PDB file of C-alpha atoms in Angstrom:
ATOM      1  CA  MET A 428      -5.499 -65.653  27.360  1.00 61.00           C
ATOM      2  CA  GLU A 429      -3.611 -64.216  24.425  1.00 82.00           C
ATOM      3  CA  LYS A 430       0.098 -63.743  25.067  1.00 93.00           C
ATOM      4  CA  ARG A 431       1.394 -60.216  25.448  1.00 98.00           C
ATOM      5  CA  CYS A 432       5.003 -61.298  24.789  1.00 98.00           C
ATOM      6  CA  TRP A 433       6.115 -63.722  22.147  1.00 98.00           C
ATOM      7  CA  ILE A 434       8.908 -65.002  19.904  1.00 98.00           C
ATOM      8  CA  THR A 435       8.046 -65.830  16.293  1.00 98.00           C
ATOM      9  CA  ASP A 436       9.724 -66.717  13.021  1.00 98.00           C
ATOM     10  CA  GLN A 437       7.022 -64.829  11.123  1.00 98.00           C
ATOM     11  CA  PRO A 438       7.129 -61.136  10.091  1.00 98.00           C
ATOM     12  CA  LEU A 439       5.977 -58.728  12.814  1.00 98.00           C
ATOM     13  CA  ASP A 440       2.858 -56.762  11.917  1.00 98.00           C
ATOM     14  CA  ILE A 441       3.066 -53.119  13.046  1.00 98.00           C
ATOM     15  CA  GLN A 442      -0.677 -52.528  12.821  1.00 98.00           C
ATOM     16  CA  ILE A 443      -1.726 -55.650  14.731  1.00 98.00           C
ATOM     17  CA  ILE A 444       0.857 -55.179  17.493  1.00 98.00           C
ATOM     18  CA  THR A 445       0.002 -51.509  18.000  1.00 98.00           C
ATOM     19  CA  GLU A 446      -3.738 -52.178  18.061  1.00 98.00           C
ATOM     20  CA  LYS A 447      -3.266 -54.600  20.934  1.00 98.00           C
ATOM     21  CA  VAL A 448      -2.513 -51.707  23.294  1.00 98.00           C
ATOM     22  CA  ILE A 449      -5.116 -49.182  22.077  1.00 98.00           C
ATOM     23  CA  ARG A 450      -7.813 -48.715  24.742  1.00 98.00           C
ATOM     24  CA  ARG A 451     -10.221 -46.134  26.134  1.00 97.00           C
ATOM     25  CA  GLU A 452      -8.092 -45.409  29.222  1.00 97.00           C
ATOM     26  CA  ALA A 453      -4.984 -44.555  27.186  1.00 98.00           C
ATOM     27  CA  GLY A 454      -4.088 -41.219  25.651  1.00 98.00           C
ATOM     28  CA  ALA A 455      -0.573 -42.191  24.585  1.00 98.00           C
ATOM     29  CA  ILE A 456       1.061 -45.065  22.752  1.00 98.00           C
ATOM     30  CA  ASN A 457       4.782 -45.370  22.241  1.00 98.00           C
ATOM     31  CA  THR A 458       6.180 -48.013  19.953  1.00 98.00           C
ATOM     32  CA  PHE A 459       9.755 -49.020  19.374  1.00 98.00           C
ATOM     33  CA  ILE A 460      10.615 -50.989  16.257  1.00 98.00           C
ATOM     34  CA  GLY A 461      14.084 -52.420  15.795  1.00 98.00           C
ATOM     35  CA  THR A 462      14.960 -53.036  12.158  1.00 98.00           C
ATOM     36  CA  VAL A 463      17.957 -54.610  10.432  1.00 98.00           C
ATOM     37  CA  ARG A 464      20.361 -51.821   9.535  1.00 97.00           C
ATOM     38  CA  GLU A 465      22.575 -52.168   6.483  1.00 97.00           C
ATOM     39  CA  PHE A 466      25.756 -50.563   7.812  1.00 95.00           C
ATOM     40  CA  THR A 467      27.373 -50.773  11.268  1.00 92.00           C
ATOM     41  CA  ASN A 468      30.580 -48.795  11.708  1.00 91.00           C
ATOM     42  CA  GLY A 469      31.068 -48.801   7.954  1.00 92.00           C
ATOM     43  CA  ARG A 470      30.692 -52.569   7.684  1.00 94.00           C
ATOM     44  CA  LYS A 471      27.950 -53.862   5.405  1.00 96.00           C
ATOM     45  CA  THR A 472      25.431 -56.401   6.660  1.00 96.00           C
ATOM     46  CA  LEU A 473      23.933 -58.738   4.047  1.00 97.00           C
ATOM     47  CA  PHE A 474      21.382 -60.330   6.375  1.00 97.00           C
ATOM     48  CA  LEU A 475      20.997 -61.383  10.000  1.00 97.00           C
ATOM     49  CA  GLN A 476      20.071 -64.587  11.686  1.00 97.00           C
ATOM     50  CA  TYR A 477      18.463 -64.584  15.130  1.00 97.00           C
ATOM     51  CA  GLU A 478      18.223 -67.664  17.266  1.00 96.00           C
ATOM     52  CA  SER A 479      16.666 -68.044  20.670  1.00 95.00           C
ATOM     53  CA  TYR A 480      15.925 -70.503  23.404  1.00 93.00           C
ATOM     54  CA  LYS A 481      12.250 -69.780  22.747  1.00 96.00           C
ATOM     55  CA  GLU A 482      10.619 -70.791  26.010  1.00 97.00           C
ATOM     56  CA  MET A 483      13.185 -68.979  28.094  1.00 97.00           C
ATOM     57  CA  ALA A 484      13.155 -65.923  25.807  1.00 97.00           C
ATOM     58  CA  GLU A 485       9.365 -65.618  26.077  1.00 98.00           C
ATOM     59  CA  LYS A 486       9.612 -66.019  29.822  1.00 98.00           C
ATOM     60  CA  LYS A 487      12.155 -63.195  29.982  1.00 98.00           C
ATOM     61  CA  LEU A 488      10.029 -60.935  27.773  1.00 98.00           C
ATOM     62  CA  GLU A 489       7.100 -61.621  30.096  1.00 98.00           C
ATOM     63  CA  GLN A 490       9.331 -60.780  33.052  1.00 98.00           C
ATOM     64  CA  ILE A 491      10.088 -57.401  31.461  1.00 98.00           C
ATOM     65  CA  ALA A 492       6.374 -56.737  30.925  1.00 98.00           C
ATOM     66  CA  THR A 493       5.784 -57.573  34.582  1.00 98.00           C
ATOM     67  CA  GLU A 494       8.551 -55.191  35.642  1.00 98.00           C
ATOM     68  CA  ILE A 495       6.787 -52.498  33.610  1.00 98.00           C
ATOM     69  CA  ASP A 496       3.493 -53.334  35.364  1.00 98.00           C
ATOM     70  CA  GLN A 497       5.264 -52.714  38.649  1.00 98.00           C
ATOM     71  CA  HIS A 498       6.999 -49.477  37.696  1.00 98.00           C
ATOM     72  CA  TRP A 499       4.170 -48.077  35.536  1.00 98.00           C
ATOM     73  CA  PRO A 500       0.948 -49.630  36.878  1.00 98.00           C
ATOM     74  CA  GLU A 501      -1.241 -47.914  34.278  1.00 98.00           C
ATOM     75  CA  ALA A 502       0.761 -49.208  31.294  1.00 98.00           C
ATOM     76  CA  VAL A 503      -0.293 -51.957  28.921  1.00 98.00           C
ATOM     77  CA  THR A 504       2.681 -53.562  27.180  1.00 98.00           C
ATOM     78  CA  VAL A 505       3.153 -55.875  24.211  1.00 98.00           C
ATOM     79  CA  ILE A 506       6.553 -57.186  23.081  1.00 98.00           C
ATOM     80  CA  ALA A 507       7.312 -59.385  20.073  1.00 98.00           C
ATOM     81  CA  HIS A 508      10.687 -60.578  18.813  1.00 98.00           C
ATOM     82  CA  ARG A 509      11.293 -62.265  15.506  1.00 98.00           C
ATOM     83  CA  VAL A 510      13.867 -65.010  14.976  1.00 98.00           C
ATOM     84  CA  GLY A 511      15.291 -66.727  11.897  1.00 98.00           C
ATOM     85  CA  ARG A 512      16.765 -65.064   8.841  1.00 98.00           C
ATOM     86  CA  LEU A 513      16.039 -61.342   8.554  1.00 98.00           C
ATOM     87  CA  GLU A 514      16.816 -59.147   5.571  1.00 98.00           C
ATOM     88  CA  ILE A 515      17.804 -55.478   5.641  1.00 98.00           C
ATOM     89  CA  SER A 516      14.904 -53.318   6.978  1.00 98.00           C
ATOM     90  CA  ASP A 517      13.026 -56.324   8.384  1.00 98.00           C
ATOM     91  CA  ILE A 518      11.602 -55.826  11.860  1.00 98.00           C
ATOM     92  CA  ALA A 519      13.484 -57.802  14.523  1.00 98.00           C
ATOM     93  CA  VAL A 520      11.701 -56.523  17.606  1.00 98.00           C
ATOM     94  CA  MET A 521       8.642 -54.450  18.365  1.00 98.00           C
ATOM     95  CA  ILE A 522       7.453 -52.964  21.647  1.00 98.00           C
ATOM     96  CA  ALA A 523       4.147 -51.157  22.107  1.00 98.00           C
ATOM     97  CA  VAL A 524       3.156 -49.462  25.358  1.00 98.00           C
ATOM     98  CA  SER A 525      -0.006 -47.503  26.053  1.00 98.00           C
ATOM     99  CA  THR A 526      -0.495 -45.280  29.091  1.00 98.00           C
ATOM    100  CA  PRO A 527      -2.879 -42.500  30.110  1.00 97.00           C
ATOM    101  CA  HIS A 528      -0.144 -39.837  29.740  1.00 97.00           C
ATOM    102  CA  ARG A 529       2.729 -39.594  27.296  1.00 98.00           C
ATOM    103  CA  SER A 530       5.759 -39.449  29.577  1.00 98.00           C
ATOM    104  CA  ASP A 531       5.075 -42.903  30.942  1.00 98.00           C
ATOM    105  CA  SER A 532       4.686 -44.402  27.467  1.00 98.00           C
ATOM    106  CA  TYR A 533       8.152 -43.175  26.437  1.00 98.00           C
ATOM    107  CA  GLU A 534       9.784 -44.253  29.678  1.00 98.00           C
ATOM    108  CA  ALA A 535       8.263 -47.720  29.786  1.00 98.00           C
ATOM    109  CA  SER A 536       9.029 -48.376  26.109  1.00 98.00           C
ATOM    110  CA  ARG A 537      12.650 -47.348  26.588  1.00 98.00           C
ATOM    111  CA  TYR A 538      12.911 -49.482  29.676  1.00 98.00           C
ATOM    112  CA  ALA A 539      11.632 -52.478  27.709  1.00 98.00           C
ATOM    113  CA  ILE A 540      14.191 -52.279  24.904  1.00 98.00           C
ATOM    114  CA  GLU A 541      17.113 -51.780  27.290  1.00 97.00           C
ATOM    115  CA  ARG A 542      16.002 -54.777  29.348  1.00 98.00           C
ATOM    116  CA  ILE A 543      15.553 -56.910  26.218  1.00 97.00           C
ATOM    117  CA  LYS A 544      19.151 -56.233  25.247  1.00 95.00           C
ATOM    118  CA  GLU A 545      20.175 -57.078  28.783  1.00 95.00           C
ATOM    119  CA  ILE A 546      18.365 -60.258  29.789  1.00 96.00           C
ATOM    120  CA  VAL A 547      16.651 -61.980  26.852  1.00 96.00           C
ATOM    121  CA  PRO A 548      18.500 -65.023  25.451  1.00 94.00           C
ATOM    122  CA  ILE A 549      18.430 -64.196  21.758  1.00 95.00           C
ATOM    123  CA  TRP A 550      21.591 -64.522  19.699  1.00 94.00           C
ATOM    124  CA  LYS A 551      22.307 -62.670  16.515  1.00 94.00           C
ATOM    125  CA  LYS A 552      24.522 -63.901  13.697  1.00 94.00           C
ATOM    126  CA  GLU A 553      25.802 -61.060  11.554  1.00 93.00           C
ATOM    127  CA  HIS A 554      26.341 -62.053   7.953  1.00 95.00           C
ATOM    128  CA  TRP A 555      28.710 -59.312   6.882  1.00 95.00           C
ATOM    129  CA  GLU A 556      29.820 -58.748   3.342  1.00 94.00           C
ATOM    130  CA  ASP A 557      33.253 -59.987   4.433  1.00 91.00           C
ATOM    131  CA  GLY A 558      32.429 -62.719   6.931  1.00 92.00           C
ATOM    132  CA  GLU A 559      30.128 -63.985   9.661  1.00 92.00           C
ATOM    133  CA  GLU A 560      30.008 -63.426  13.391  1.00 90.00           C
ATOM    134  CA  TRP A 561      27.817 -64.566  16.267  1.00 89.00           C
ATOM    135  CA  ILE A 562      26.866 -61.661  18.502  1.00 85.00           C
ATOM    136  CA  GLY A 563      26.004 -63.397  21.753  1.00 67.00           C
ATOM    137  CA  ASP A 564      25.475 -60.164  23.546  1.00 54.00           C
ATOM    138  CA  GLN A 565      22.945 -57.790  22.038  1.00 57.00           C
ATOM    139  CA  LYS A 566      24.216 -54.743  23.883  1.00 51.00           C
ATOM    140  CA  GLN A 567      25.655 -52.239  21.443  1.00 47.00           C
ATOM    141  CA  THR A 568      25.160 -49.360  23.792  1.00 38.00           C
ATOM    142  CA  ARG A 569      24.124 -49.633  27.405  1.00 38.00           C
ATOM    143  CA  PRO A 570      23.317 -46.185  28.691  1.00 41.00           C
ATOM    144  CA  GLY A 571      21.752 -47.650  31.838  1.00 44.00           C
ATOM    145  CA  ILE A 572      18.178 -48.704  32.345  1.00 47.00           C
ATOM    146  CA  PRO A 573      15.971 -45.677  32.803  1.00 48.00           C
ATOM    147  CA  LEU A 574      13.424 -46.175  35.536  1.00 52.00           C
ATOM    148  CA  LYS A 575      10.217 -44.226  36.063  1.00 52.00           C
ATOM    149  CA  GLY A 576      10.971 -40.550  36.363  1.00 51.00           C
ATOM    150  CA  GLU A 577      14.541 -40.795  35.117  1.00 47.00           C
ATOM    151  CA  ILE A 578      13.686 -39.749  31.556  1.00 42.00           C
ATOM    152  CA  LYS A 579      12.580 -36.145  31.583  1.00 36.00           C
TER     153      LYS A 579
ATOM    154  CA  MET B1046       7.619 -34.334  -3.213  1.00 62.00           C
ATOM    155  CA  GLU B1047       5.358 -36.062  -0.749  1.00 82.00           C
ATOM    156  CA  LYS B1048       4.800 -34.092   2.451  1.00 94.00           C
ATOM    157  CA  ARG B1049       6.391 -35.371   5.629  1.00 98.00           C
ATOM    158  CA  CYS B1050       4.074 -33.304   7.847  1.00 98.00           C
ATOM    159  CA  TRP B1051       0.367 -32.866   7.311  1.00 98.00           C
ATOM    160  CA  ILE B1052      -3.035 -32.061   8.809  1.00 98.00           C
ATOM    161  CA  THR B1053      -5.988 -34.185   7.742  1.00 98.00           C
ATOM    162  CA  ASP B1054      -9.619 -34.807   8.644  1.00 98.00           C
ATOM    163  CA  GLN B1055      -9.203 -38.482   7.739  1.00 98.00           C
ATOM    164  CA  PRO B1056      -8.213 -41.322  10.114  1.00 98.00           C
ATOM    165  CA  LEU B1057      -4.455 -41.699  10.579  1.00 98.00           C
ATOM    166  CA  ASP B1058      -3.080 -45.018   9.351  1.00 98.00           C
ATOM    167  CA  ILE B1059      -0.435 -46.460  11.701  1.00 98.00           C
ATOM    168  CA  GLN B1060       1.013 -48.827   9.104  1.00 98.00           C
ATOM    169  CA  ILE B1061       1.312 -46.280   6.321  1.00 98.00           C
ATOM    170  CA  ILE B1062       2.820 -43.590   8.551  1.00 98.00           C
ATOM    171  CA  THR B1063       5.367 -45.952  10.108  1.00 98.00           C
ATOM    172  CA  GLU B1064       6.395 -47.365   6.744  1.00 98.00           C
ATOM    173  CA  LYS B1065       7.288 -43.890   5.529  1.00 98.00           C
ATOM    174  CA  VAL B1066      10.332 -43.844   7.813  1.00 98.00           C
ATOM    175  CA  ILE B1067      11.566 -47.442   7.343  1.00 98.00           C
ATOM    176  CA  ARG B1068      14.852 -47.456   5.418  1.00 98.00           C
ATOM    177  CA  ARG B1069      18.105 -49.379   5.055  1.00 97.00           C
ATOM    178  CA  GLU B1070      20.147 -46.871   7.071  1.00 97.00           C
ATOM    179  CA  ALA B1071      17.862 -47.092  10.112  1.00 98.00           C
ATOM    180  CA  GLY B1072      17.995 -49.630  12.903  1.00 98.00           C
ATOM    181  CA  ALA B1073      15.432 -47.923  15.130  1.00 98.00           C
ATOM    182  CA  ILE B1074      11.970 -46.466  14.720  1.00 98.00           C
ATOM    183  CA  ASN B1075      10.094 -44.728  17.487  1.00 98.00           C
ATOM    184  CA  THR B1076       6.472 -43.806  17.054  1.00 98.00           C
ATOM    185  CA  PHE B1077       4.243 -41.755  19.278  1.00 98.00           C
ATOM    186  CA  ILE B1078       0.503 -42.037  18.859  1.00 98.00           C
ATOM    187  CA  GLY B1079      -1.808 -39.710  20.755  1.00 98.00           C
ATOM    188  CA  THR B1080      -5.316 -41.116  21.173  1.00 98.00           C
ATOM    189  CA  VAL B1081      -8.523 -39.710  22.635  1.00 98.00           C
ATOM    190  CA  ARG B1082      -8.684 -40.758  26.292  1.00 97.00           C
ATOM    191  CA  GLU B1083     -12.063 -41.302  27.903  1.00 97.00           C
ATOM    192  CA  PHE B1084     -11.323 -39.894  31.367  1.00 95.00           C
ATOM    193  CA  THR B1085      -9.267 -36.849  32.397  1.00 92.00           C
ATOM    194  CA  ASN B1086      -9.053 -36.176  36.126  1.00 91.00           C
ATOM    195  CA  GLY B1087     -12.210 -38.214  36.652  1.00 92.00           C
ATOM    196  CA  ARG B1088     -14.176 -36.264  34.042  1.00 94.00           C
ATOM    197  CA  LYS B1089     -15.657 -38.237  31.174  1.00 96.00           C
ATOM    198  CA  THR B1090     -15.044 -37.184  27.569  1.00 96.00           C
ATOM    199  CA  LEU B1091     -17.748 -38.097  25.044  1.00 97.00           C
ATOM    200  CA  PHE B1092     -15.789 -36.980  21.978  1.00 97.00           C
ATOM    201  CA  LEU B1093     -13.312 -34.295  20.910  1.00 97.00           C
ATOM    202  CA  GLN B1094     -13.263 -31.760  18.171  1.00 97.00           C
ATOM    203  CA  TYR B1095      -9.981 -30.460  16.788  1.00 97.00           C
ATOM    204  CA  GLU B1096      -9.748 -27.377  14.633  1.00 96.00           C
ATOM    205  CA  SER B1097      -6.704 -25.843  13.056  1.00 95.00           C
ATOM    206  CA  TYR B1098      -5.499 -23.050  10.888  1.00 93.00           C
ATOM    207  CA  LYS B1099      -4.364 -25.721   8.444  1.00 96.00           C
ATOM    208  CA  GLU B1100      -1.714 -23.911   6.425  1.00 97.00           C
ATOM    209  CA  MET B1101      -0.061 -22.483   9.495  1.00 97.00           C
ATOM    210  CA  ALA B1102      -0.318 -25.766  11.420  1.00 97.00           C
ATOM    211  CA  GLU B1103       1.386 -27.688   8.600  1.00 98.00           C
ATOM    212  CA  LYS B1104       4.052 -25.016   8.418  1.00 98.00           C
ATOM    213  CA  LYS B1105       4.694 -25.368  12.153  1.00 98.00           C
ATOM    214  CA  LEU B1106       4.844 -29.179  11.924  1.00 98.00           C
ATOM    215  CA  GLU B1107       7.362 -28.806   9.111  1.00 98.00           C
ATOM    216  CA  GLN B1108       9.333 -26.382  11.292  1.00 98.00           C
ATOM    217  CA  ILE B1109       9.486 -29.050  14.014  1.00 98.00           C
ATOM    218  CA  ALA B1110      10.703 -31.658  11.513  1.00 98.00           C
ATOM    219  CA  THR B1111      13.385 -29.199  10.407  1.00 98.00           C
ATOM    220  CA  GLU B1112      14.432 -28.627  14.017  1.00 98.00           C
ATOM    221  CA  ILE B1113      14.806 -32.394  14.340  1.00 98.00           C
ATOM    222  CA  ASP B1114      16.934 -32.454  11.167  1.00 98.00           C
ATOM    223  CA  GLN B1115      19.217 -29.943  12.830  1.00 98.00           C
ATOM    224  CA  HIS B1116      19.472 -31.641  16.225  1.00 98.00           C
ATOM    225  CA  TRP B1117      19.470 -35.247  14.926  1.00 98.00           C
ATOM    226  CA  PRO B1118      20.898 -35.087  11.371  1.00 98.00           C
ATOM    227  CA  GLU B1119      20.476 -38.811  10.777  1.00 98.00           C
ATOM    228  CA  ALA B1120      16.762 -38.847  11.679  1.00 98.00           C
ATOM    229  CA  VAL B1121      13.880 -39.149   9.230  1.00 98.00           C
ATOM    230  CA  THR B1122      10.649 -37.726  10.648  1.00 98.00           C
ATOM    231  CA  VAL B1123       6.982 -37.901   9.717  1.00 98.00           C
ATOM    232  CA  ILE B1124       4.233 -36.083  11.632  1.00 98.00           C
ATOM    233  CA  ALA B1125       0.485 -36.193  10.994  1.00 98.00           C
ATOM    234  CA  HIS B1126      -2.314 -34.551  12.972  1.00 98.00           C
ATOM    235  CA  ARG B1127      -5.985 -35.224  12.521  1.00 98.00           C
ATOM    236  CA  VAL B1128      -8.675 -32.591  12.903  1.00 98.00           C
ATOM    237  CA  GLY B1129     -12.471 -32.712  13.074  1.00 98.00           C
ATOM    238  CA  ARG B1130     -14.580 -34.872  15.361  1.00 98.00           C
ATOM    239  CA  LEU B1131     -12.700 -37.681  17.075  1.00 98.00           C
ATOM    240  CA  GLU B1132     -14.240 -40.464  19.132  1.00 98.00           C
ATOM    241  CA  ILE B1133     -12.683 -42.185  22.150  1.00 98.00           C
ATOM    242  CA  SER B1134      -9.515 -44.131  21.139  1.00 98.00           C
ATOM    243  CA  ASP B1135      -9.253 -42.385  17.767  1.00 98.00           C
ATOM    244  CA  ILE B1136      -5.754 -41.257  16.837  1.00 98.00           C
ATOM    245  CA  ALA B1137      -5.294 -37.481  17.027  1.00 98.00           C
ATOM    246  CA  VAL B1138      -1.589 -37.275  16.292  1.00 98.00           C
ATOM    247  CA  MET B1139       1.127 -39.605  15.112  1.00 98.00           C
ATOM    248  CA  ILE B1140       4.885 -39.096  14.968  1.00 98.00           C
ATOM    249  CA  ALA B1141       7.329 -41.587  13.455  1.00 98.00           C
ATOM    250  CA  VAL B1142      11.094 -41.121  13.603  1.00 98.00           C
ATOM    251  CA  SER B1143      13.739 -43.484  12.280  1.00 98.00           C
ATOM    252  CA  THR B1144      17.418 -43.230  13.148  1.00 98.00           C
ATOM    253  CA  PRO B1145      20.458 -45.500  12.936  1.00 97.00           C
ATOM    254  CA  HIS B1146      20.526 -46.009  16.736  1.00 97.00           C
ATOM    255  CA  ARG B1147      17.696 -46.212  19.229  1.00 98.00           C
ATOM    256  CA  SER B1148      18.501 -43.381  21.644  1.00 98.00           C
ATOM    257  CA  ASP B1149      18.102 -40.775  18.949  1.00 98.00           C
ATOM    258  CA  SER B1150      14.741 -42.169  17.846  1.00 98.00           C
ATOM    259  CA  TYR B1151      13.305 -41.817  21.362  1.00 98.00           C
ATOM    260  CA  GLU B1152      14.754 -38.362  21.886  1.00 98.00           C
ATOM    261  CA  ALA B1153      13.641 -36.928  18.546  1.00 98.00           C
ATOM    262  CA  SER B1154      10.150 -38.399  18.880  1.00 98.00           C
ATOM    263  CA  ARG B1155       9.752 -36.930  22.351  1.00 98.00           C
ATOM    264  CA  TYR B1156      11.039 -33.594  21.154  1.00 98.00           C
ATOM    265  CA  ALA B1157       8.433 -33.594  18.380  1.00 98.00           C
ATOM    266  CA  ILE B1158       5.413 -34.158  20.611  1.00 98.00           C
ATOM    267  CA  GLU B1159       6.513 -31.545  23.143  1.00 97.00           C
ATOM    268  CA  ARG B1160       7.035 -29.003  20.372  1.00 98.00           C
ATOM    269  CA  ILE B1161       3.655 -29.836  18.814  1.00 97.00           C
ATOM    270  CA  LYS B1162       1.948 -29.043  22.109  1.00 95.00           C
ATOM    271  CA  GLU B1163       3.957 -25.857  22.276  1.00 95.00           C
ATOM    272  CA  ILE B1164       3.805 -24.188  18.873  1.00 96.00           C
ATOM    273  CA  VAL B1165       1.233 -25.781  16.548  1.00 96.00           C
ATOM    274  CA  PRO B1166      -2.046 -23.856  16.183  1.00 94.00           C
ATOM    275  CA  ILE B1167      -4.532 -26.661  16.774  1.00 95.00           C
ATOM    276  CA  TRP B1168      -7.427 -26.149  19.156  1.00 94.00           C
ATOM    277  CA  LYS B1169      -9.288 -28.871  20.957  1.00 94.00           C
ATOM    278  CA  LYS B1170     -12.900 -28.732  22.056  1.00 94.00           C
ATOM    279  CA  GLU B1171     -13.622 -31.153  24.860  1.00 93.00           C
ATOM    280  CA  HIS B1172     -17.153 -32.477  24.809  1.00 95.00           C
ATOM    281  CA  TRP B1173     -17.474 -33.624  28.406  1.00 95.00           C
ATOM    282  CA  GLU B1174     -20.406 -35.572  29.742  1.00 94.00           C
ATOM    283  CA  ASP B1175     -21.363 -32.419  31.665  1.00 90.00           C
ATOM    284  CA  GLY B1176     -20.435 -29.631  29.267  1.00 92.00           C
ATOM    285  CA  GLU B1177     -18.116 -28.355  26.572  1.00 92.00           C
ATOM    286  CA  GLU B1178     -14.842 -26.473  26.686  1.00 90.00           C
ATOM    287  CA  TRP B1179     -12.370 -25.104  24.168  1.00 90.00           C
ATOM    288  CA  ILE B1180      -8.810 -25.991  25.104  1.00 85.00           C
ATOM    289  CA  GLY B1181      -6.825 -23.373  23.246  1.00 67.00           C
ATOM    290  CA  ASP B1182      -3.584 -24.507  24.770  1.00 53.00           C
ATOM    291  CA  GLN B1183      -2.698 -28.157  24.252  1.00 57.00           C
ATOM    292  CA  LYS B1184      -0.139 -28.244  27.050  1.00 52.00           C
ATOM    293  CA  GLN B1185      -1.308 -30.562  29.799  1.00 47.00           C
ATOM    294  CA  THR B1186       2.151 -31.115  31.106  1.00 38.00           C
ATOM    295  CA  ARG B1187       5.257 -29.267  30.017  1.00 38.00           C
ATOM    296  CA  PRO B1188       8.280 -31.023  31.459  1.00 41.00           C
ATOM    297  CA  GLY B1189      10.585 -29.017  29.208  1.00 44.00           C
ATOM    298  CA  ILE B1190      11.685 -29.829  25.705  1.00 48.00           C
ATOM    299  CA  PRO B1191      14.361 -32.493  25.781  1.00 48.00           C
ATOM    300  CA  LEU B1192      17.162 -31.783  23.361  1.00 52.00           C
ATOM    301  CA  LYS B1193      19.653 -34.256  21.962  1.00 52.00           C
ATOM    302  CA  GLY B1194      21.467 -35.971  24.788  1.00 51.00           C
ATOM    303  CA  GLU B1195      19.144 -34.770  27.518  1.00 47.00           C
ATOM    304  CA  ILE B1196      17.145 -38.017  27.618  1.00 42.00           C
ATOM    305  CA  LYS B1197      19.398 -40.771  28.858  1.00 36.00           C
TER     306      LYS B1197
END
């Protein structure tokens, strides 16, 4: 069976990833795409480097997809995370969720990205204009993990 | 200047629409894709037909994008709606929003789809297995329009 969650050092393809969740039962698809931003708090990023413990990271992504199955039984979820050197505007992570109705697609997608930041062992090295820094913890903001029904 | 909101009778291209909002300042892109679902409350849809008062519909989509500019000044928004005959799984509407941080991308995207259902003059004819029906009002569910900060 084709994986629904994976880590890759290749560019993430928006079209291919989204098409994986299109199906006759769904009326809604929400995608989240995380890209490399040039400026963070006024500091300029030149490029990023992501590293992961691949097997464990894929296992954790799969765990998140399973949590979504439990909370949103009608959802179909795909999650891909890129590692290696990423330039400005490159896609680091992509989530696609399809559901019969739109509310669930937004909620499940949001849940996925918050959980990725929380539990997936992927480390980011910021190559700033004025230095380098390993960001072991991906959480920039942690507004809490929204569960089904909590996003209105 | 290229339009950021449009009505078309041609298939909507996920890749092209998403790429319109990718930019160096953004770290987050949220897309919402509305597709034709086969079953609604147990009733089978064969195909759908969308009709619009095109000029007014594009004006209303542009109004929604402007509302997003006001509520989320750092967002870049693209909205496209297809009209004509759509088969099961075809894309009827697509919204793409990029922002520096992820919360805003989810909130603005959600705002856009709720407002589309609310104010854009597009009519849907359901061709059910057992009959036809014009759905003048696109609202299936109206949980309220989330404004900035209301989705946590």
